XYZ file of C-alpha atoms in Angstrom:
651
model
C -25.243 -5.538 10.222
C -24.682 -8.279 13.030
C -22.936 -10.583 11.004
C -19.649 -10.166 13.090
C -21.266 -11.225 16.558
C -20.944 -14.660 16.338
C -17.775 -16.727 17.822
C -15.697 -18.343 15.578
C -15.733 -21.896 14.219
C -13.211 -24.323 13.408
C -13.712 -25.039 9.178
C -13.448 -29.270 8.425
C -10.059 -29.281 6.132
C -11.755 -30.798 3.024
C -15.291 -28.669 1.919
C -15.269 -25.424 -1.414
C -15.056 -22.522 1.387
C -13.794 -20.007 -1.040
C -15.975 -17.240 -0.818
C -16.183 -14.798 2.673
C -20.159 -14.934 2.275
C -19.173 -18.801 3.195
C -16.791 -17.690 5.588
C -19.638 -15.265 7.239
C -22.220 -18.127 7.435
C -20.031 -20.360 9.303
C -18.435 -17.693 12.048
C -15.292 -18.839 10.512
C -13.095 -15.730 11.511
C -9.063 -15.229 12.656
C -9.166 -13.982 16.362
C -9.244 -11.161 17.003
C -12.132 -9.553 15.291
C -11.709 -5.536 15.137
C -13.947 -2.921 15.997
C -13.635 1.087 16.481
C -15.902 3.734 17.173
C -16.267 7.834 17.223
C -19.396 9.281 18.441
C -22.796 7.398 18.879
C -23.288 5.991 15.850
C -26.547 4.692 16.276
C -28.384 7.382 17.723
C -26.925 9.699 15.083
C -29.095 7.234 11.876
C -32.337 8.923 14.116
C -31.379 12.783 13.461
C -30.323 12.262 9.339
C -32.566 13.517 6.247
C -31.473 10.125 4.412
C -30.070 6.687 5.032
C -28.561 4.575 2.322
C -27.389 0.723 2.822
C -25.036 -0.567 -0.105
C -22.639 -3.399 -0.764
C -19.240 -3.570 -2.306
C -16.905 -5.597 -3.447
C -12.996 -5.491 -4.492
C -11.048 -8.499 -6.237
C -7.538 -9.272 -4.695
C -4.306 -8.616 -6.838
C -1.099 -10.446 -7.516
C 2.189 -8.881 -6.951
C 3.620 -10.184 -10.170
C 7.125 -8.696 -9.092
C 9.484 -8.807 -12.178
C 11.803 -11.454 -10.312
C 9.773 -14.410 -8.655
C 10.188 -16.396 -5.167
C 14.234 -16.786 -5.381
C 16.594 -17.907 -3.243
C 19.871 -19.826 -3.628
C 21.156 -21.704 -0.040
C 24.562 -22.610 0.803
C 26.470 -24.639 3.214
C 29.690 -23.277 3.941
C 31.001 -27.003 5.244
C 31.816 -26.432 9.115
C 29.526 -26.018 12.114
C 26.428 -26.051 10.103
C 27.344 -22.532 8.609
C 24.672 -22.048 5.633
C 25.000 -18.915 3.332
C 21.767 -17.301 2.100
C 21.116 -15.567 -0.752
C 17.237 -14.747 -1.198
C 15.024 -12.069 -2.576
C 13.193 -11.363 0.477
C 12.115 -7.673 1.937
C 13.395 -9.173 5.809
C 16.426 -10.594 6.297
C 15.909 -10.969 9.865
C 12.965 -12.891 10.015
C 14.100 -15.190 6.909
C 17.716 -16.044 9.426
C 15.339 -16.699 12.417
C 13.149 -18.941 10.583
C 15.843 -20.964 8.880
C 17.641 -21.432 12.312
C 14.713 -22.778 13.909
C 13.566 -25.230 10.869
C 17.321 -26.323 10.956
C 17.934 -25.926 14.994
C 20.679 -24.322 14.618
C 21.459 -20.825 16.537
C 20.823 -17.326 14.152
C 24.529 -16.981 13.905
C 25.445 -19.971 11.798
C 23.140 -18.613 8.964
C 24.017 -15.457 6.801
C 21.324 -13.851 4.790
C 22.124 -11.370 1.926
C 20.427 -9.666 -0.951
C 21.944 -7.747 -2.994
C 18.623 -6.294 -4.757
C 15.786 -7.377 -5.429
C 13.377 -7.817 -8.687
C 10.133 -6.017 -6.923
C 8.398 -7.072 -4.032
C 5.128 -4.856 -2.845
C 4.920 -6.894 0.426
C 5.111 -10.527 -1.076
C 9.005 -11.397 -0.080
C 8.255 -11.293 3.757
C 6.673 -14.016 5.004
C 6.600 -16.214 2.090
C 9.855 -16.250 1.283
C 10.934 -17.044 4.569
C 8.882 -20.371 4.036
C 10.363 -21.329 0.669
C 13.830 -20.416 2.265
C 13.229 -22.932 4.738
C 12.185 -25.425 2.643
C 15.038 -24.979 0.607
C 17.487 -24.581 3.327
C 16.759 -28.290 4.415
C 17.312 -29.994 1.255
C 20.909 -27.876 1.062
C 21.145 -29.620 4.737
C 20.174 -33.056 4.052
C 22.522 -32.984 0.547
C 25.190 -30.934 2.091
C 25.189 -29.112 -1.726
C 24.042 -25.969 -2.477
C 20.754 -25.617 -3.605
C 18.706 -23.256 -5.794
C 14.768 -22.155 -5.778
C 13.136 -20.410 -8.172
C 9.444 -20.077 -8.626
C 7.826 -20.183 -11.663
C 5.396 -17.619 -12.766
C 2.296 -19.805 -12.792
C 3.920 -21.598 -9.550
C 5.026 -18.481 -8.069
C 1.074 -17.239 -8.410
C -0.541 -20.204 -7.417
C 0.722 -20.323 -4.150
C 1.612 -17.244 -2.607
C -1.258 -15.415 -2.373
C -1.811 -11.874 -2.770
C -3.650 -9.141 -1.847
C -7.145 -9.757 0.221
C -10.388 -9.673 -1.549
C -13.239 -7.664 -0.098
C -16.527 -7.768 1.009
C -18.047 -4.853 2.874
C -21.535 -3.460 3.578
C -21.852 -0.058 4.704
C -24.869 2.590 6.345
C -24.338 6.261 5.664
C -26.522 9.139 7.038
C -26.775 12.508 5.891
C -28.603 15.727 5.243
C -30.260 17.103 2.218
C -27.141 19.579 1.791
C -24.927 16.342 1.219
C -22.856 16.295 4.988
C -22.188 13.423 6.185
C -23.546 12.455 10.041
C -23.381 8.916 10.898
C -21.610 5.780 9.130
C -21.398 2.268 9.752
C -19.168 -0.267 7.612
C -18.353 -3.938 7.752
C -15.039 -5.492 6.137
C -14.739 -8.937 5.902
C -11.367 -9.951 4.009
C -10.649 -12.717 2.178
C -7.374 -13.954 4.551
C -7.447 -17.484 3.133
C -6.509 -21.032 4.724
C -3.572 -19.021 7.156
C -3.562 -16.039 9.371
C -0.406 -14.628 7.846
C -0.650 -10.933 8.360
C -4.594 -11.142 8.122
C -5.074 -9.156 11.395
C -2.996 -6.441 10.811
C -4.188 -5.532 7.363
C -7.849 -5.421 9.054
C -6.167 -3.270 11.843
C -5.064 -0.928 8.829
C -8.157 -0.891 6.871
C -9.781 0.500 10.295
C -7.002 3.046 11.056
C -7.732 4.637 7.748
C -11.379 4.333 6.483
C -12.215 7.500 7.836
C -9.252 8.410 4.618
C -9.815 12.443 4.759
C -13.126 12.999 6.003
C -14.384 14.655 9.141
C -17.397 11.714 9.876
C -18.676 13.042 13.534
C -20.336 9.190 14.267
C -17.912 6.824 12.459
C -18.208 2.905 12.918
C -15.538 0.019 11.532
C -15.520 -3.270 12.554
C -13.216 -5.971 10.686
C -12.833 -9.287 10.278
C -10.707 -11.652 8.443
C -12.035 -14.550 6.862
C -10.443 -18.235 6.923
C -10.908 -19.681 3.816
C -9.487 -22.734 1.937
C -7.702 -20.603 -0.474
C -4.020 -19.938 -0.639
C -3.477 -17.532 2.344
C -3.309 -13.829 1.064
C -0.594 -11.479 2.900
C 1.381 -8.061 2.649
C 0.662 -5.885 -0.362
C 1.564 -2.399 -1.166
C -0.901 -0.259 1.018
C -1.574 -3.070 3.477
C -5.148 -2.940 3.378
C -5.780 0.453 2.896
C -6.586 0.983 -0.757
C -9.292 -1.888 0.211
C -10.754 0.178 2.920
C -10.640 3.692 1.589
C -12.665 1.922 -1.652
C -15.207 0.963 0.255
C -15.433 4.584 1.940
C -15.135 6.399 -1.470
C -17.675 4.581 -3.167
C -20.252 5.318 -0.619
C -19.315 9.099 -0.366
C -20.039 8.540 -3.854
C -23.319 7.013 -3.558
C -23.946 9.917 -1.232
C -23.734 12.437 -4.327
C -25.730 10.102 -6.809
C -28.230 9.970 -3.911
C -28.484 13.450 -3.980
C -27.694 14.273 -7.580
C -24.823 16.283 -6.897
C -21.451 16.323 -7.950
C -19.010 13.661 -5.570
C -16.077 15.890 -5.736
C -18.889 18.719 -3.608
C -19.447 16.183 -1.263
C -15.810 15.114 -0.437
C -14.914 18.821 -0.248
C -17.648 19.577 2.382
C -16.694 16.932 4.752
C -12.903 17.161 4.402
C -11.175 17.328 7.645
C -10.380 21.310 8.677
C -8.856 22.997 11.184
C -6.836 21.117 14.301
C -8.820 18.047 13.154
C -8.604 14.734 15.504
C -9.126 11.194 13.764
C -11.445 8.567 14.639
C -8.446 7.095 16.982
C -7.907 10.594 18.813
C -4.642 11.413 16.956
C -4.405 15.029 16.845
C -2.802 16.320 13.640
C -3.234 19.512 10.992
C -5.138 18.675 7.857
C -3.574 21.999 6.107
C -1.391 20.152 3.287
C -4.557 18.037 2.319
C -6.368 20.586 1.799
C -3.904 22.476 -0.189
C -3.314 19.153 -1.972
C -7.040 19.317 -2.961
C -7.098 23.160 -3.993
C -3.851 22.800 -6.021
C -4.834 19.603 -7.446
C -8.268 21.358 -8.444
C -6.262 24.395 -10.104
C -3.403 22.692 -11.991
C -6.029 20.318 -13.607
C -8.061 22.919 -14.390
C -11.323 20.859 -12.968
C -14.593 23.302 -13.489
C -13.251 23.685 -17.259
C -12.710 20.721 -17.812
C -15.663 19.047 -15.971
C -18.060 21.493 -17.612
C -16.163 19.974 -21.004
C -16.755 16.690 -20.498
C -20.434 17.441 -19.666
C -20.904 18.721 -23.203
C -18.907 16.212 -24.747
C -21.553 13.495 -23.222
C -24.514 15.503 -24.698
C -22.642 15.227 -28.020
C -22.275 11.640 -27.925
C -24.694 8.631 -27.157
C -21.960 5.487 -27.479
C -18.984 7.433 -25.952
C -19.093 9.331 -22.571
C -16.464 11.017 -20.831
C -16.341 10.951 -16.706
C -13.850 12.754 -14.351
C -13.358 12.512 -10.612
C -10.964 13.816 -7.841
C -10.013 11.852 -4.712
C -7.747 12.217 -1.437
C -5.962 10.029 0.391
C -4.668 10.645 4.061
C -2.023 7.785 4.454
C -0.345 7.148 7.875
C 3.943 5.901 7.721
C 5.743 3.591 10.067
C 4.416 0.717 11.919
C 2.140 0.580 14.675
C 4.050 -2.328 16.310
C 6.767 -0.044 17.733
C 9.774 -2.234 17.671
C 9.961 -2.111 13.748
C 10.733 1.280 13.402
C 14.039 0.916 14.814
C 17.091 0.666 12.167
C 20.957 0.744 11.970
C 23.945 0.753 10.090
C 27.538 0.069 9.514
C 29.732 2.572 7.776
C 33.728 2.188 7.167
C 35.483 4.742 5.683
C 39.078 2.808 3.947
C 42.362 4.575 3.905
C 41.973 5.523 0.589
C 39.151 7.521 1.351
C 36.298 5.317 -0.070
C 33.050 4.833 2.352
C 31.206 1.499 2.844
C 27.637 1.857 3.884
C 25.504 -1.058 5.463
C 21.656 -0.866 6.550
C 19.022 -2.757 7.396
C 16.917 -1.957 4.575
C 16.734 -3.865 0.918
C 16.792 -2.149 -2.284
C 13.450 -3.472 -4.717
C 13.719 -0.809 -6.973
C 12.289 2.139 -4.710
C 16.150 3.908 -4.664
C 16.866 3.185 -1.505
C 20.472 2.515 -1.826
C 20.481 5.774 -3.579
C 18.831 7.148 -0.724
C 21.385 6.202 1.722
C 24.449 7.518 -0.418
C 23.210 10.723 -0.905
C 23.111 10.936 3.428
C 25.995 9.285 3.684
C 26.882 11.903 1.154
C 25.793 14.871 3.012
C 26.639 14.160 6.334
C 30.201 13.210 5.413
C 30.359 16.145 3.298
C 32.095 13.690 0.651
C 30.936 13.421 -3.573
C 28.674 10.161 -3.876
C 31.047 8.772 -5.902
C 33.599 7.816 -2.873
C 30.856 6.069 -1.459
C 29.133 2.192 -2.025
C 26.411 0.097 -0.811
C 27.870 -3.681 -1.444
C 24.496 -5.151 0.098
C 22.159 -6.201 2.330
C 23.248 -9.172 4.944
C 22.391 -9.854 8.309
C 26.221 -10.523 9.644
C 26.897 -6.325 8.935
C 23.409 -5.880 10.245
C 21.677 -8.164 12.532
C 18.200 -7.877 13.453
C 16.533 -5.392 10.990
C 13.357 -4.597 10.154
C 11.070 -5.083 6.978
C 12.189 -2.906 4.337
C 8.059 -1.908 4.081
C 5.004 0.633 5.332
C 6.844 3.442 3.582
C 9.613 3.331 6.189
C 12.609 2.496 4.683
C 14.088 5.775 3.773
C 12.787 6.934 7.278
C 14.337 4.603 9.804
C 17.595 3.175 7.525
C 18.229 7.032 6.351
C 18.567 8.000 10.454
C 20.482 5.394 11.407
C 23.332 6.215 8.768
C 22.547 9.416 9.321
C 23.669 8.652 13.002
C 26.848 6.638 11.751
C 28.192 9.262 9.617
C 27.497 12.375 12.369
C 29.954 10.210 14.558
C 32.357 9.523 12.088
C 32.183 13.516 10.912
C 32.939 14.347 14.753
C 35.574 11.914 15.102
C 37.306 13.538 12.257
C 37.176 16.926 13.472
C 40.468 17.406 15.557
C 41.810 16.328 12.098
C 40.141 18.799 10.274
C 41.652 21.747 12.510
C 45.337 20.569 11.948
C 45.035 20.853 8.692
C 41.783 22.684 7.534
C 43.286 22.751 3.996
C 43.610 19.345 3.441
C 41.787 16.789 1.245
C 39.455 13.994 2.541
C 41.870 11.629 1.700
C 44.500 13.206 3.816
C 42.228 13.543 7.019
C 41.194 10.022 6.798
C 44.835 8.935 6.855
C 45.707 10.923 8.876
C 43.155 9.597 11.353
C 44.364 6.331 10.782
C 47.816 7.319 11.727
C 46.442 8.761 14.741
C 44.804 4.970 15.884
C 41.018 6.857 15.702
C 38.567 4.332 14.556
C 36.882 4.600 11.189
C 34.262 2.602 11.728
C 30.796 3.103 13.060
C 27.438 1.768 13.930
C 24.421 4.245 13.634
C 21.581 3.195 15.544
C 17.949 4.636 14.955
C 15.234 3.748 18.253
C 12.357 5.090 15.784
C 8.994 6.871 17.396
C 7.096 4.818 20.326
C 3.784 4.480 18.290
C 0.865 2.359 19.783
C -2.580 1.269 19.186
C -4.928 0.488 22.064
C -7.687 -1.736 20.304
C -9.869 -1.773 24.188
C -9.586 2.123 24.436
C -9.816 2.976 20.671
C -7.249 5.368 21.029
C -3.360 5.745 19.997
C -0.529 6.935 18.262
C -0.166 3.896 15.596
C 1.610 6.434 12.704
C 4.545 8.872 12.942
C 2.684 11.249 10.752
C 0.538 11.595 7.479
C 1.439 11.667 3.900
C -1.275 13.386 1.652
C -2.355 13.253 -1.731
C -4.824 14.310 -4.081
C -6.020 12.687 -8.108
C -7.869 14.154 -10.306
C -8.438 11.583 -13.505
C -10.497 11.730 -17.199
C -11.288 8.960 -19.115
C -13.172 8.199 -22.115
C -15.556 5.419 -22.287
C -17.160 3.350 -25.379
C -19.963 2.606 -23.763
C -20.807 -0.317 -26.104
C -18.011 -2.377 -25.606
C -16.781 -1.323 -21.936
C -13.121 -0.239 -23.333
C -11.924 2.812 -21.703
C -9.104 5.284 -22.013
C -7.361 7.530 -19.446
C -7.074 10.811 -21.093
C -5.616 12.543 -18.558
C -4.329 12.194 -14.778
C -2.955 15.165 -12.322
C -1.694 14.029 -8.946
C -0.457 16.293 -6.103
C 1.497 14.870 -3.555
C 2.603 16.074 -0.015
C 6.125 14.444 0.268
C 7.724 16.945 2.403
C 11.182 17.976 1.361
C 11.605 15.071 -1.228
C 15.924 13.567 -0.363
C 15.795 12.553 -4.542
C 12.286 14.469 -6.491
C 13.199 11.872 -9.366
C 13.043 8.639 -7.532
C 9.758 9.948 -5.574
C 8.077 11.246 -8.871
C 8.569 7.671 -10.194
C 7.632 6.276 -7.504
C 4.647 8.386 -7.316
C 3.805 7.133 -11.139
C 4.345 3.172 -10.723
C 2.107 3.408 -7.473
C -1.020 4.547 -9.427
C -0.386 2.310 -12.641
C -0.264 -0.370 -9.910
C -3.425 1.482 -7.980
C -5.405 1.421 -11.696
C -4.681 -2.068 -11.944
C -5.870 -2.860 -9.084
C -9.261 -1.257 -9.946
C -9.581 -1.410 -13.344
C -7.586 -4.089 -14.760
C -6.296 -7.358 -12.773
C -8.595 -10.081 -12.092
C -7.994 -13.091 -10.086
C -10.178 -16.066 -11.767
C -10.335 -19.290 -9.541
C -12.283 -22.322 -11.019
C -15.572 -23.972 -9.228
C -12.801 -25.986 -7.157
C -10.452 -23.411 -6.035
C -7.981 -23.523 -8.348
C -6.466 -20.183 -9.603
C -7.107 -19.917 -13.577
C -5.238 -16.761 -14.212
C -1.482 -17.868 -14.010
C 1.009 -15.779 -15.921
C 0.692 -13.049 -17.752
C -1.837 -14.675 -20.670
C -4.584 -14.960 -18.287
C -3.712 -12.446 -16.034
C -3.351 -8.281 -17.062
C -1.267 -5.874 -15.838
C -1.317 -2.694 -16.567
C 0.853 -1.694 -19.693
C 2.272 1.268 -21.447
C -0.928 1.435 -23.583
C -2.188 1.872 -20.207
C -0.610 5.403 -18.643
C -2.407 8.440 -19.315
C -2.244 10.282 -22.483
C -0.883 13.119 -20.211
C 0.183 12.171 -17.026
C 1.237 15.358 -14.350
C 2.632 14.939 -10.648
C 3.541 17.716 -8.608
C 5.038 18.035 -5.435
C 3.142 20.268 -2.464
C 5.623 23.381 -2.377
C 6.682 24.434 1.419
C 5.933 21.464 3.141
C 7.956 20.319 6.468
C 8.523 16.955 8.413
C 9.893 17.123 11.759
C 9.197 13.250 12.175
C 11.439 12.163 9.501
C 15.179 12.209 7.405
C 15.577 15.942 6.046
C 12.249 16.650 6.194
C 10.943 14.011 3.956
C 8.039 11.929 4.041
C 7.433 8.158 2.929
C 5.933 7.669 -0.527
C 5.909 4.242 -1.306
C 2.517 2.722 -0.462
C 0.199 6.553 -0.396
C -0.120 6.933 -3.767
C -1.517 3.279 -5.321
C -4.996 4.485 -3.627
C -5.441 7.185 -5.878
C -6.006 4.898 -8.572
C -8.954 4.811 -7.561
C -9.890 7.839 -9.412
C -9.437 6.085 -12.593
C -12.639 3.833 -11.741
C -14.242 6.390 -9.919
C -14.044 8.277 -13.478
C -15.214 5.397 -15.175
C -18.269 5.413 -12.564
C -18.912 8.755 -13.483
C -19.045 8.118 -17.525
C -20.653 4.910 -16.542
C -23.395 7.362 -14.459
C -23.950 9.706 -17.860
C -24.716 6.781 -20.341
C -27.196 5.694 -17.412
C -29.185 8.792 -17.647
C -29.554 8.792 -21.644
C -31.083 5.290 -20.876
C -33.571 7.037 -18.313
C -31.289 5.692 -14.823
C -30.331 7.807 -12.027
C -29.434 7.063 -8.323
C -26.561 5.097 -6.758
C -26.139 1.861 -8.859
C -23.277 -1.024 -7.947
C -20.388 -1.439 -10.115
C -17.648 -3.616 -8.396
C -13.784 -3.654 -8.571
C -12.123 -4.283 -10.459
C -14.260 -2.279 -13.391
C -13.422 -4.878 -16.080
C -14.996 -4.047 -19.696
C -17.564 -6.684 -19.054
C -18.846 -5.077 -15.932
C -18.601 -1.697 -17.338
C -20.653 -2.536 -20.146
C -23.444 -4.006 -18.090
C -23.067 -1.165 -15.729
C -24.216 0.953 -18.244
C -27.677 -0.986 -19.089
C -27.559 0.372 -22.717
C -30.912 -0.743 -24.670
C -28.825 -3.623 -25.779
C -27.490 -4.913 -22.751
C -30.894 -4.818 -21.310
C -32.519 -6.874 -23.864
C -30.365 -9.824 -22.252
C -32.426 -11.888 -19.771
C -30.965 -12.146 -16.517
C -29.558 -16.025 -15.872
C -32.044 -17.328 -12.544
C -29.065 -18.152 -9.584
C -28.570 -21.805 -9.915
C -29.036 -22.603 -13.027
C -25.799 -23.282 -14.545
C -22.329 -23.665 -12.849
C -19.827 -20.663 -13.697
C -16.642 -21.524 -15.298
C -14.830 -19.192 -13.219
C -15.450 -17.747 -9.295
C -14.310 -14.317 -8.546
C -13.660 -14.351 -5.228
């Protein structure tokens, strides 16, 4: 469990470091390494009943976005003006970096997006470097010029999310609470830093996910590697490190033969609970998550049905689990959570609305009208969001961490409150009147119909020497409860039935979050169950396009599928009471292969196995098969390490 002392090393360019074990032998780590304690860890391992050690590791994922790397640049033919047009989630930061390729001052270069075709935290960084590229060959040709990626390209060489490697040491007592735990991440970052850091940072902000571990240790490192670099992907690192801390809780209740959903219930955060980070917050909507969640899914029944379907059947076992996920919102770098906005209203009566945000299909223009809407006091229909573009809106944030609606939503929440109030002396001449007639009427009157909202955002921090901070504005909560079938003989599996409760707060648009609430776990039970990255013996990614590489499909959603939104929950720390939902949910699915562990578990013990055994994610039908060491499977000799060369690395 030393493996992170050492300093780093400087890798020679040429060499097949693909792996993190490599990465681990040779120091070779991005600076600076992460670490964060509660309690005394180590003394704590001396007063437990049992100690388990385990390993675990999680494939990386491709965004696979419906609309790839795209961007179209150009020059407007004076002063070295260049127009952008690019599918990126930051604006900002795609101007910047094209002014300083070109040397050319921010203000000669116009970004705008009208929408984009998906995202999930691939269209910040690396689109800025493809818009650069692009942006001097429109310089050097003085024509406009087009880039778009594709598929296999677009996969090759943008990275993803970071693989996994992580060795944990839990301690606990015979009645299954947990006392002491001690985990190691190592990610796979790849041949750049990117945003390696920060996703470590995440992973440790939230492995402690909704449990009350008295003597909690993280420490975190990302790997250099000669890979592709991996960045930003939808949960930023925590569906990685929550994995890691489910599967041992998990291990916990094999270890003791008793049922995982027992143990996570038993050390659930209660009460005025305090994280590992000493951020005070209440832990009441979890835990009604859970108990709802447990009741609308019917879970004793149901489990007790499943146990006698397994008895019934030798090839085909049912398993059923139910996970939460404690998910923090806004950035811990404090400057990004500040937003604004430019709204006209016309003298027809029509309302223009600009923000900083970008619309990738999570509604956010929709979002924003339905403010602009209420604060105006004005139908939807009078007003429009033309687009995204850095000369309505200069220096905006990343349209990501679950923020958007948050920051964006204040700031033309702002814009329209001033507008409203500007309007009022018109409104008491003539309190009878029609929109159209005040806002002419206020035109006639030389007031000014146009306004920028500005939103500062909460001062969040993280103090990595102290442990200690403020790095989220709040908590969004969930709880899964998944069934799946299993064919034990040929790894296939079904999902027979999910139920998801969400905490969401007082939802702006129930519709858009309930959808988004269902693409995040199809994208969470690909992530676990389905998509896997194949690189050859050299490094070269085999899975490139969607022959080689699977998403989830329709064939894919549950049978029945149920989400629910927590009743009675408030927000002060956000637009109307709401709460961010785009990244919280993808963790819970996780309960898909956590169900699929539990199957997995009961066609063990007809073969005569019990205790914790390893099963690695994503659970592909191979490894499921294997996993459950059928009389078959078993008869296969195990290959000696080093006697043949694989086809294909997982990494």
């Amino acid at each position: 469990m030393s493996a992170l002392k050492g300093e780093p090393q400087e890798l020679p360019v040429m060499g097949c470091n693909w792996h993190v074990e490599e990465a681990i032998e040779k120091s070779s780590f991005y600076e600076p390494l992460r670490s964060i304690e509660r309690g005394k860890v180590t003394e704590a391992f001396k007063t437990v009943d049992q100690i388990h050690e385990g390993e675990f590791r999680m494939g990386g994922q491709e965004h696979f976005y419906l609309e790839t790397q795209s961007m179209l640049v150009v020059p407007v033919g004076e002063e070295t003006e260049f127009n952008v047009y690019v599918s990126s989630q930051h604006l900002s930061f795609t101007q910047d970096a094209i002014a300083e390729t070109l040397g050319i001052p921010s203000n000669r270069v116009t970004c705008h997006v009208k929408r984009i075709g998906g995202a999930f935290g691939g269209k910040v960084f690396k689109t800025a470097i493809l818009a650069c590229i692009t942006s001097v060959a429109a310089w050097k040709t003085n024509r406009a010029v087009r880039c778009v990626l594709e598929r296999g390209e677009d996969m090759l060489i943008t990275g993803g999310r970071h693989p996994v490697l992580a060795k944990y040491k839990v301690g606990f007592m015979h009645d299954g609470r947990i006392v002491a735990a001690d985990i190691q991440y190592f990610i796979n970052a790849g041949n750049a830093v990117d945003e390696s850091v920060f996703v470590v940072e995440k992973i440790l902000l939230h492995f402690d996910n909704a449990y009350n571990i008295p003597n909690l240790r993280g420490r975190g490192a990302a790997c250099r590697t000669n890979l592709p670099s991996n960045t930003a992907f939808r949960g930023f690192g925590v569906p990685q490190g929550l994995m890691v801390l489910e599967n041992m809780i998990n291990d916990v209740a094999m270890a003791l033969g008793r049922p995982a959903d027992q143990i996570r219930e038993m050390n659930m955060y209660e009460g005025p609970s305090i994280t590992h980070y000493k951020f005070a917050f209440s832990p009441e909507n979890l835990r009604r998550c859970w108990q709802e969640c447990k009741e609308k899914c019917e879970f004793s029944a149901r489990r007790s049905a499943a146990q006698e379907f397994n008895l019934q059947h030798r090839w085909r076992k049912r398993g059923m689990a139910i996970v939460p996920v404690k998910f923090g919102v806004a950035f811990s770098e404090s400057f990004l959570n500040q937003a604004a906005a430019l709204v006209h209203i016309y003298k027809d009566g029509s309302v223009l609305v600009s923000h900083g945000g970008t619309e990738m299909g999570q509604g956010l223009h929709t979002k924003m009208q339905q403010v602009a809407s209420r604060e105006l006091h004005i139908p939807a229909s009078k007003i429009y969001i033309s687009e995204t573009s850095t000369n309505t809106v200069p220096n905006t944030s990343p349209s990501a961490a679950s923020y958007g609606t948050d920051a964006n939503g204040m700031a033309v929440k702002d814009a329209c409150q001033i507008l409203y109030q500007r309007l009022e002396p018109i409104r008491k001449k003539n309190p009878k009147g029609s929109w159209e007639s005040w806002v002419m009427a206020a035109f006639m009157d030389k007031i000014s119909l146009s306004v920028t909202g500005f939103y500062r955002g909460p001062d969040l921090y993280m103090d990595w020497e102290k442990m200690e901070g403020q790095p989220y504005a709040y908590f969004t909560f969930g709880v899964c409860c998944c069934e799946v079938e299993l064919d034990c003989l040929t790894g296939d599996y079904r999902t027979v039935r999910t139920d998801i409760v969400a905490d969401i707060g007082k939802s702006v648009n129930p519709s858009i979050d309930i959808g988004q609430i269902e693409g995040a776990f199809m994208q969470g039970l690909g992530l676990f169950t389905l998509e896997e990255l194949k690189f050859s013996p050299a490094g070269h990614l085999y899975t490139r396009g969607p022959s080689q590489y699977k998403i989830p499909a329709v064939c894919d959603v549950p049978l029945h599928f149920n989400v629910y939104l927590l009743s009675n929950s408030d927000n002060p720390h956000a637009i109307y009471s709401s709460k961010g939902i785009g990244e919280p949910i993808l963790f819970l699915g996780s309960t898909a292969f956590f169900a699929i562990k539990d199957a997995v578990s009961a066609a063990r013990s007809d073969s005569g196995l019990f205790g914790p055994f390893s099963l690695n994610s994503p659970a592909t039908p191979e490894r499921i098969c294997l996993a459950c060491a059928s009389p078959l499977t078993q008869k296969i000799p195990a290959s000696i390490p080093g006697s043949f060369t694989p086809w294909a690395l997982n990494i």
